[in-house]
Coordinates of C-alpha atoms in Angstrom, one line a residue:
X23 CA 15.4 54.6 65.0
X24 CA 19.0 54.3 66.3
X25 CA 19.8 55.6 69.7
X26 CA 23.0 57.6 70.2
X27 CA 24.7 57.9 73.5
X28 CA 27.2 60.8 73.6
X29 CA 29.4 61.8 76.4
X30 CA 31.7 64.8 76.7
X31 CA 35.4 64.6 76.4
X32 CA 38.0 66.7 78.1
X33 CA 40.1 69.0 75.9
X34 CA 42.8 66.3 76.0
X35 CA 40.3 63.9 74.5
X36 CA 39.8 61.7 77.6
X37 CA 36.5 60.8 79.4
X38 CA 37.9 62.3 82.6
X39 CA 40.4 65.2 83.0
X40 CA 44.0 64.0 82.9
X41 CA 46.5 64.2 85.7
X42 CA 50.1 62.9 86.2
X43 CA 52.9 63.0 88.8
X44 CA 56.4 63.5 87.5
X45 CA 59.0 63.6 90.2
X46 CA 58.0 66.4 92.5
X47 CA 55.7 68.0 90.0
X48 CA 52.0 67.4 89.4
X49 CA 50.0 68.3 86.3
X50 CA 46.2 68.5 86.5
X51 CA 43.9 69.1 83.6
X52 CA 41.1 71.4 84.9
X53 CA 37.8 70.9 83.2
X54 CA 35.7 72.1 86.2
X55 CA 35.7 75.8 85.3
X56 CA 33.3 78.0 83.4
X57 CA 35.0 80.8 81.5
X58 CA 33.7 84.0 79.9
X59 CA 35.5 87.0 78.5
X60 CA 34.3 90.5 79.3
X61 CA 35.1 93.6 77.3
X62 CA 34.0 97.1 78.3
X63 CA 32.1 99.0 75.7
X64 CA 33.3 102.5 74.6
X65 CA 32.9 105.0 77.4
X66 CA 31.8 102.5 80.0
X67 CA 35.1 101.4 81.4
X68 CA 34.6 102.8 84.9
X69 CA 31.1 101.3 85.2
X70 CA 32.5 97.9 84.3
X71 CA 35.4 98.2 86.7
X72 CA 33.0 99.0 89.5
X73 CA 30.8 96.0 88.6
X74 CA 33.9 93.7 88.4
X75 CA 34.9 95.0 91.8
X76 CA 31.6 93.8 93.2
X77 CA 32.5 90.2 92.0
X78 CA 36.2 90.1 92.6
X79 CA 36.9 92.8 95.2
X80 CA 38.8 94.7 92.6
X81 CA 38.9 94.9 88.8
X82 CA 42.2 93.3 87.8
X83 CA 44.8 95.7 86.6
X84 CA 47.2 95.0 83.7
X85 CA 49.2 91.8 84.5
X86 CA 47.1 90.9 87.6
X87 CA 44.4 88.5 88.7
X88 CA 41.9 88.9 91.5
X89 CA 39.9 86.5 93.6
X90 CA 36.3 87.0 94.7
X91 CA 34.1 84.8 96.8
X92 CA 33.0 82.7 93.8
X93 CA 34.8 84.1 90.8
X94 CA 38.4 84.7 89.7
X95 CA 39.3 87.2 87.0
X96 CA 42.4 88.3 85.2
X97 CA 43.4 91.0 82.8
X98 CA 43.7 89.9 79.1
X99 CA 44.0 93.2 77.3
X100 CA 43.0 96.9 77.6
X101 CA 39.6 97.0 79.2
X102 CA 39.2 93.2 78.8
X103 CA 39.1 90.5 81.4
X104 CA 38.6 86.7 81.6
X105 CA 36.3 85.5 84.4
X106 CA 36.4 82.0 85.8
X107 CA 34.0 80.2 88.2
X108 CA 33.2 76.7 89.2
X109 CA 31.4 75.0 86.3
X110 CA 28.5 73.3 88.0
X111 CA 26.8 76.4 89.5
X112 CA 28.1 78.6 86.7
X113 CA 27.8 76.6 83.5
X114 CA 25.9 79.6 82.0
X115 CA 28.5 82.0 83.4
X116 CA 28.3 84.3 80.4
X117 CA 24.5 84.8 80.8
X118 CA 24.9 85.3 84.5
X119 CA 27.6 87.9 84.0
X120 CA 25.4 89.7 81.4
X121 CA 22.7 90.0 84.1
X122 CA 25.2 91.3 86.6
X123 CA 27.2 93.7 84.4
X124 CA 24.4 94.8 82.0
X125 CA 24.8 96.7 78.8
X126 CA 28.2 98.2 79.7
X127 CA 30.0 95.1 78.5
X128 CA 30.3 92.7 75.6
X129 CA 30.5 89.1 77.0
X130 CA 31.6 85.9 75.1
X131 CA 31.3 82.4 76.5
X132 CA 34.7 80.7 76.5
X133 CA 33.8 77.3 78.2
X134 CA 34.9 75.1 75.3
X135 CA 37.6 77.3 73.9
X136 CA 40.5 76.5 76.2
X137 CA 42.6 73.8 77.8
X138 CA 43.4 74.6 81.5
X139 CA 46.3 72.9 83.2
X140 CA 47.5 73.4 86.8
X141 CA 51.1 72.9 87.5
X142 CA 51.9 72.2 91.2
X143 CA 55.1 71.3 93.1
X144 CA 58.1 72.7 94.8
X145 CA 60.8 74.7 93.0
X146 CA 58.8 75.1 89.8
X147 CA 61.0 78.0 88.7
X148 CA 63.3 75.7 86.8
X149 CA 60.4 74.3 84.9
X150 CA 58.9 77.7 83.9
X151 CA 62.2 79.2 83.0
X152 CA 62.5 76.5 80.3
X153 CA 58.9 77.0 79.1
X154 CA 57.9 80.7 79.3
X155 CA 59.5 83.9 78.0
X156 CA 59.0 85.8 81.2
X157 CA 61.1 86.7 84.3
X158 CA 59.9 84.0 86.6
X159 CA 61.7 85.4 89.6
X160 CA 59.4 88.5 89.5
X161 CA 56.2 86.6 88.7
X162 CA 54.7 86.6 92.1
X163 CA 51.3 85.3 93.4
X164 CA 48.5 87.3 91.7
X165 CA 50.4 87.9 88.5
X166 CA 48.8 87.0 85.2
X167 CA 50.3 87.4 81.7
X168 CA 50.1 86.3 78.1
X169 CA 53.2 84.5 77.1
X170 CA 54.6 82.0 74.6
X171 CA 55.1 78.4 75.5
X172 CA 56.6 76.3 72.8
X173 CA 55.3 78.8 70.2
X174 CA 51.8 78.6 71.6
X175 CA 50.1 81.7 72.9
X176 CA 49.1 81.1 76.5
X177 CA 47.9 82.8 79.6
X178 CA 50.0 82.1 82.7
X179 CA 48.7 82.7 86.2
X180 CA 50.6 82.5 89.4
X181 CA 48.4 81.3 92.3
X182 CA 51.3 80.5 94.7
X183 CA 54.8 81.7 93.8
X184 CA 57.1 78.8 93.0
X185 CA 54.5 76.1 93.8
X186 CA 51.2 76.6 91.9
X187 CA 50.6 78.0 88.4
X188 CA 47.7 77.8 86.0
X189 CA 48.1 77.8 82.2
X190 CA 45.4 78.4 79.6
X191 CA 45.9 77.7 75.9
X192 CA 43.5 77.3 73.0
X193 CA 41.8 74.0 73.1
X194 CA 43.3 73.0 69.7
X195 CA 46.7 73.1 71.4
X196 CA 45.8 70.8 74.3
X197 CA 48.0 67.9 73.2
X198 CA 50.9 70.1 72.4
X199 CA 50.8 71.9 75.7
X200 CA 50.5 68.7 77.7
X201 CA 53.5 67.3 75.8
X202 CA 55.6 70.4 76.4
X203 CA 54.7 70.4 80.1
X204 CA 55.3 66.7 80.8
X205 CA 58.6 66.7 78.8
X206 CA 59.9 69.7 80.6
X207 CA 58.9 68.4 84.0
X208 CA 60.5 65.1 83.3
X209 CA 63.8 66.8 82.2
X210 CA 63.9 69.0 85.3
X211 CA 63.0 66.0 87.5
X212 CA 65.9 64.0 86.0
X213 CA 68.3 66.8 86.6
X214 CA 67.2 67.2 90.2
X215 CA 67.5 63.5 90.8
X216 CA 71.0 63.4 89.3
X217 CA 72.1 66.4 91.4
X218 CA 70.6 64.8 94.6
X219 CA 72.4 61.5 93.9
X220 CA 75.7 63.4 93.3
X221 CA 75.4 65.4 96.5
X222 CA 74.5 62.2 98.4
X223 CA 77.5 60.3 97.1
X224 CA 79.8 63.2 98.0
X225 CA 78.3 63.4 101.5
X226 CA 78.9 59.6 102.0
X227 CA 82.4 59.7 100.7
X228 CA 85.0 59.2 103.4

């Protein structure tokens, strides 16, 4: 009988999560998270918010994310949240949340449904202004929103204003999202390099 050896692939189709450095920007595919969506059942919203507060310190309000000791969560719609935790201890995050939150919620495992990319660097505003249909100047740390990136519906999270953002898109859009991010980063990096060279030449001119 033939033996089959299977190994998981990242959403981008590689054996290991992808990362790349483009100028001052770094893109990192994150495959080390477990994800689960939580929706409060009718009439149970306050119970769910109290339970989420025990995990996150506070139930995320509209447009916000919250960090707990081992979980992060962000608002995805009225009375709905996405919960994130390290994959290894929380591979069965949905089942663990069901135990914690009980019958007040409907929970759906989301582990294989998304591609998650961290965007790090300095002065990322120029990159995001070309990508997302939001006011980046007001998108501070702790903000979370659904937005459009190259016609793809995404969730955009601000972890450190101007320097660290996280983007989630449907797994089927993984290649398109990576292409949009790398192309835009390369464009902004080229513009920044040209500007720096121009300023340097002016400074050295007698």
